[in-house]
Coordinates of C-alpha atoms in Angstrom, one line a residue:
Chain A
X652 CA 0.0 0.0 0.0
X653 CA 1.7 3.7 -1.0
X654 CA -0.2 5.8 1.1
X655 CA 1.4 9.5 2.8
X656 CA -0.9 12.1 4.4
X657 CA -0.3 15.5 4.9
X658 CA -1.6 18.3 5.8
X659 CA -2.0 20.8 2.6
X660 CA -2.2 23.8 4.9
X661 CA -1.7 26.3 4.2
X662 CA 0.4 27.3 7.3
X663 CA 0.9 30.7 8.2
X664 CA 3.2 31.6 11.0
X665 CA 5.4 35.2 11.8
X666 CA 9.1 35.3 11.0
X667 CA 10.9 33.6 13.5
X668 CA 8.8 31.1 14.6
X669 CA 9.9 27.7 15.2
X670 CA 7.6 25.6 11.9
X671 CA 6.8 21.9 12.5
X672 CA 5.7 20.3 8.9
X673 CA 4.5 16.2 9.5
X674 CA 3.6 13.5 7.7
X675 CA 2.3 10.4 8.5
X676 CA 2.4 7.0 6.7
X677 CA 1.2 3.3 6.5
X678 CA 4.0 1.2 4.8
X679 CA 6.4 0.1 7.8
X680 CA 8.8 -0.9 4.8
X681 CA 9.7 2.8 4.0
X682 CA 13.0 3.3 5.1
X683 CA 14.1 6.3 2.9
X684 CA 12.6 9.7 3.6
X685 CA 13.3 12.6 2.1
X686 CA 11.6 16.6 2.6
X687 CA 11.3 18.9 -0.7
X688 CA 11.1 22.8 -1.2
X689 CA 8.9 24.2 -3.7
X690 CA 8.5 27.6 -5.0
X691 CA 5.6 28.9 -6.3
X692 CA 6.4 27.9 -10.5
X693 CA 9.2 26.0 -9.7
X694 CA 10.5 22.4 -9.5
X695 CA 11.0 20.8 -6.8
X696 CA 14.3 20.8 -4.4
X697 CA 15.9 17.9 -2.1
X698 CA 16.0 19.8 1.2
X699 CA 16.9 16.9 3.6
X700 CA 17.7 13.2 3.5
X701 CA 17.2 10.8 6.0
X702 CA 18.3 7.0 5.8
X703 CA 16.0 4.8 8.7
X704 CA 14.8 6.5 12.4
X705 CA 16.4 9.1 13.9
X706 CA 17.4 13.0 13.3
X707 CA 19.3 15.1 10.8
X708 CA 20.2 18.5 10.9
X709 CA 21.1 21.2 8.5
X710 CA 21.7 24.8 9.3
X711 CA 18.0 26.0 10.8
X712 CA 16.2 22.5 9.1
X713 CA 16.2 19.0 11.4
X714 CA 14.4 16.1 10.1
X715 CA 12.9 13.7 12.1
X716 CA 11.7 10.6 11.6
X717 CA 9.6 8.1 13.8
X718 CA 9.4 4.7 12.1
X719 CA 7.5 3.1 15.3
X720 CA 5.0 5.9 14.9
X721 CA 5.1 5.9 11.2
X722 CA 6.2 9.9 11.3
X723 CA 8.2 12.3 10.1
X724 CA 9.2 15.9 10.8
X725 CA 10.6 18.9 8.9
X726 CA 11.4 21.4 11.7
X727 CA 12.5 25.1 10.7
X728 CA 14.0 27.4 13.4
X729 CA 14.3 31.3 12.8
X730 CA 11.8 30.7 9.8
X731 CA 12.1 33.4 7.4
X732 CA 9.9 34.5 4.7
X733 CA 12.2 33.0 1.9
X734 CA 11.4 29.7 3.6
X735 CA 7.6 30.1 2.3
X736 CA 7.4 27.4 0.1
X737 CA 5.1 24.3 -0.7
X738 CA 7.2 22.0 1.2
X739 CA 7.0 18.2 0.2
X740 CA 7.5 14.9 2.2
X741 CA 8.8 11.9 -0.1
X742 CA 9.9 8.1 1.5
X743 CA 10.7 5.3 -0.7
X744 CA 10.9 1.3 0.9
X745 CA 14.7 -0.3 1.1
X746 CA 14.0 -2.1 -2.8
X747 CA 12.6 0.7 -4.9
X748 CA 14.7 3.5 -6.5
X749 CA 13.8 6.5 -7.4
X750 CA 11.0 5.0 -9.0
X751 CA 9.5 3.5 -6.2
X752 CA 9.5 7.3 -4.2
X753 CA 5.6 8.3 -3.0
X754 CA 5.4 11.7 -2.3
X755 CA 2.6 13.5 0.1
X756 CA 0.6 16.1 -1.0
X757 CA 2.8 19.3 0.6
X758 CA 2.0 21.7 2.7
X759 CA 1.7 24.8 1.7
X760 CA 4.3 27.0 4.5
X761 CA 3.4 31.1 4.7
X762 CA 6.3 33.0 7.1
X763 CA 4.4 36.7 7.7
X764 CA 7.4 39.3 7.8
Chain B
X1041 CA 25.1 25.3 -14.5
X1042 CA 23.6 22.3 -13.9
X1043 CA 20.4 21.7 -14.7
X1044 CA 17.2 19.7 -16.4
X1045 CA 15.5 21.8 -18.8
X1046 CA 12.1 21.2 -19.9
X1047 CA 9.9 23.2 -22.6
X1048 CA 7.6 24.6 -23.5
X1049 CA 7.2 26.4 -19.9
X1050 CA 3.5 26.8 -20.5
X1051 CA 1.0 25.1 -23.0
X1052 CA -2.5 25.4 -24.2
X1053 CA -3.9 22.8 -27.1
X1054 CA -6.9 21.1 -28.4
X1055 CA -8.1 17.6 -27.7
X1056 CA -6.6 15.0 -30.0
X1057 CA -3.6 17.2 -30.9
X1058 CA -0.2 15.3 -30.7
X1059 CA 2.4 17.1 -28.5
X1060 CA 5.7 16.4 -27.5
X1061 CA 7.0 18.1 -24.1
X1062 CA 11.2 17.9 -24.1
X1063 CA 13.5 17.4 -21.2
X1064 CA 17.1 18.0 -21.2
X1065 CA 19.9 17.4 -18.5
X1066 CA 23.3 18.4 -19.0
X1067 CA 24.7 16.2 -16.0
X1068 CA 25.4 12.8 -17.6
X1069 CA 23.0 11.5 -15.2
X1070 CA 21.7 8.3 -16.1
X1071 CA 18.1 8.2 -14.5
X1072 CA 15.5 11.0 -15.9
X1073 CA 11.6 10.5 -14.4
X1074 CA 8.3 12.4 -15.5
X1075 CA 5.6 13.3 -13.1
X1076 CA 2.4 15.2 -13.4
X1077 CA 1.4 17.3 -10.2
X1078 CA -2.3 18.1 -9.6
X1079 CA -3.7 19.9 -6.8
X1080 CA -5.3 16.8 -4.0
X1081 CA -3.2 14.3 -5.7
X1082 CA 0.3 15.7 -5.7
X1083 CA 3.2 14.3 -7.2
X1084 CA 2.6 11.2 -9.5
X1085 CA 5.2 9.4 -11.9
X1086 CA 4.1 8.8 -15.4
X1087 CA 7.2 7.3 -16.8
X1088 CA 11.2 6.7 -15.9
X1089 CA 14.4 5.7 -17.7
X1090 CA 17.4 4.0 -15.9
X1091 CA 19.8 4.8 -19.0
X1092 CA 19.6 5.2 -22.9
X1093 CA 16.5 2.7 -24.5
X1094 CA 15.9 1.5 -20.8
X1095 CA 12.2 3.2 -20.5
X1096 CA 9.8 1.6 -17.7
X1097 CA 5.8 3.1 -16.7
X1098 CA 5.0 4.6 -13.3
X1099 CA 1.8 5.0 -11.7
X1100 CA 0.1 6.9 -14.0
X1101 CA 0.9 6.2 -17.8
X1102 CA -1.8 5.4 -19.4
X1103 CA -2.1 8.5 -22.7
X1104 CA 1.4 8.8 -22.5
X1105 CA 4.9 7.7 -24.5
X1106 CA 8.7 8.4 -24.0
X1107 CA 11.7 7.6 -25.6
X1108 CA 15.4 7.6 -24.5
X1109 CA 17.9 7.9 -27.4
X1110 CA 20.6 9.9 -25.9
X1111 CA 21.3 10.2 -22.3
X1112 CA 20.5 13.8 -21.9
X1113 CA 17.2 14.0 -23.7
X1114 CA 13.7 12.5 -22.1
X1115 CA 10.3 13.9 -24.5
X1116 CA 7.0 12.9 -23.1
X1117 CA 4.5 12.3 -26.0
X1118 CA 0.8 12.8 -25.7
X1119 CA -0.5 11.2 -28.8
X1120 CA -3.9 12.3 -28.1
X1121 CA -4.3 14.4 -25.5
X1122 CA -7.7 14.9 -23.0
X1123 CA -8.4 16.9 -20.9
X1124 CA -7.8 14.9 -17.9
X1125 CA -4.3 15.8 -19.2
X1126 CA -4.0 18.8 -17.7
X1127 CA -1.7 19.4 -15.5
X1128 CA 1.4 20.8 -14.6
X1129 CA 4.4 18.3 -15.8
X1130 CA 7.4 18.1 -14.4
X1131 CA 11.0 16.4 -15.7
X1132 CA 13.7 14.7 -12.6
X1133 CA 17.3 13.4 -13.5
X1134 CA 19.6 11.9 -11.0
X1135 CA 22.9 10.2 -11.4
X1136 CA 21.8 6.8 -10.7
X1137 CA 18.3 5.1 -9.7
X1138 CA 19.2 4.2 -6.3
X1139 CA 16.7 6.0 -3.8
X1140 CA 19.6 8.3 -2.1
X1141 CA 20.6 9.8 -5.0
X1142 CA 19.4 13.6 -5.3
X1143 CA 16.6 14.0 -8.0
X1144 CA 17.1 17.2 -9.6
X1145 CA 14.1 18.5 -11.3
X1146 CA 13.1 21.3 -14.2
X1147 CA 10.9 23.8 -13.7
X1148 CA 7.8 22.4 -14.6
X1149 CA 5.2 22.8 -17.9
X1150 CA 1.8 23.8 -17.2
X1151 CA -0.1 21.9 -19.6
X1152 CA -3.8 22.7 -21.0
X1153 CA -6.2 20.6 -23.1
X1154 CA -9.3 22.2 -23.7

């Protein structure tokens, strides 16, 4: 089953807020996951990586990821309003390549100035 | 730069009109990927290569062909496009298939069939 929910937003918070972006999923055989940045009219953009459980982080973004729980996390600290984006979840099981990635919906991320 | 360069950018045609959209990479990479992204469905793969002649369907391509002659080039074909074709189209290349390898992707054509 390829199934990944998450919230479409949108999600509005003021500059410098801490921003929490989730997504949930059903396949316990995911094991790659992976967070995307899009701009309005643009492609796409690997923003984070994660192999299996645990935490990654990356300047002001830290990826979580909960396989008991079947979650992840995108957490931005300092959020600025160049961060407002449509940011996308992706997560792929140990056998598939790129081929076998199912992404979620995106949420769509607002930072007020 | 590199980069995966897909046109036109934006696209309006009639039912039943042949079409081809191109993709270009200029990063010897050997995987390229199409997708289609519509709003409550999100991202959805229509087709992939793994290298030149190597073409294989993803979830969605039923209305749709590709072809991989050369390694940088990979045109999606709407023989006869619907409407239920609309949608904005986007091109991915990566250096390999494997799963941690960073898909890089173009920046999108927004597709009309009325």
């Amino acid at each position: 089953q390829k199934e990944v929910e998450q919230d479409p937003g949108p999600l509005s918070v003021p500059e410098g807020a801490i921003v929490s972006l989730n997504c949930t999923y059903s396949n316990s055989a995911f094991q790659y996951f992976m967070w995307y940045r899009q701009y309005s009219r643009k492609g796409p953009e690997l923003l984070m990586y994660t192999y299996s459980s645990g935490n990654k982080e990356d300047g002001r973004f830290t990826a979580q990821v909960d396989k008991s729980s079947k979650y992840i996390s995108l957490f931005i600290r300092d959020s600025q309003p160049s961060d407002s984006a449509t940011y996308l979840c992706a997560m792929s099981d140990s056998g598939g390549g790129a081929d076998g990635l199912t992404f979620g919906k995106g949420t769509h991320l607002i930072i007020q100035p | 730069e590199a980069q995966v360069t897909q046109n036109p950018r934006y696209l309006i045609t009639v039912t039943g009109k042949k079409l081809t959209v191109t993709c270009s990479q200029n990063m010897n990479h050997e995987y390229m990927s199409w997708y289609r992204q519509d709003p409550g469905l999100g991202l959805r793969q229509i087709y992939y290569s793994m290298n030149v002649e190597v073409t294989d369907k993803g979830d969605v391509p039923e209305g749709y062909k590709v072809s991989r002659k050369e390694k940088r080039n990979f045109p999606l074909i709407l023989e006869s496009p619907s409407p239920n074709q609309t949608s904005l189209y986007f091109c991915a290349s990566s250096r390999r298939r494997e799963t941690n390898e960073k898909l890089f992707f173009g920046s999108g054509t927004q597709l009309s069939v009325l």
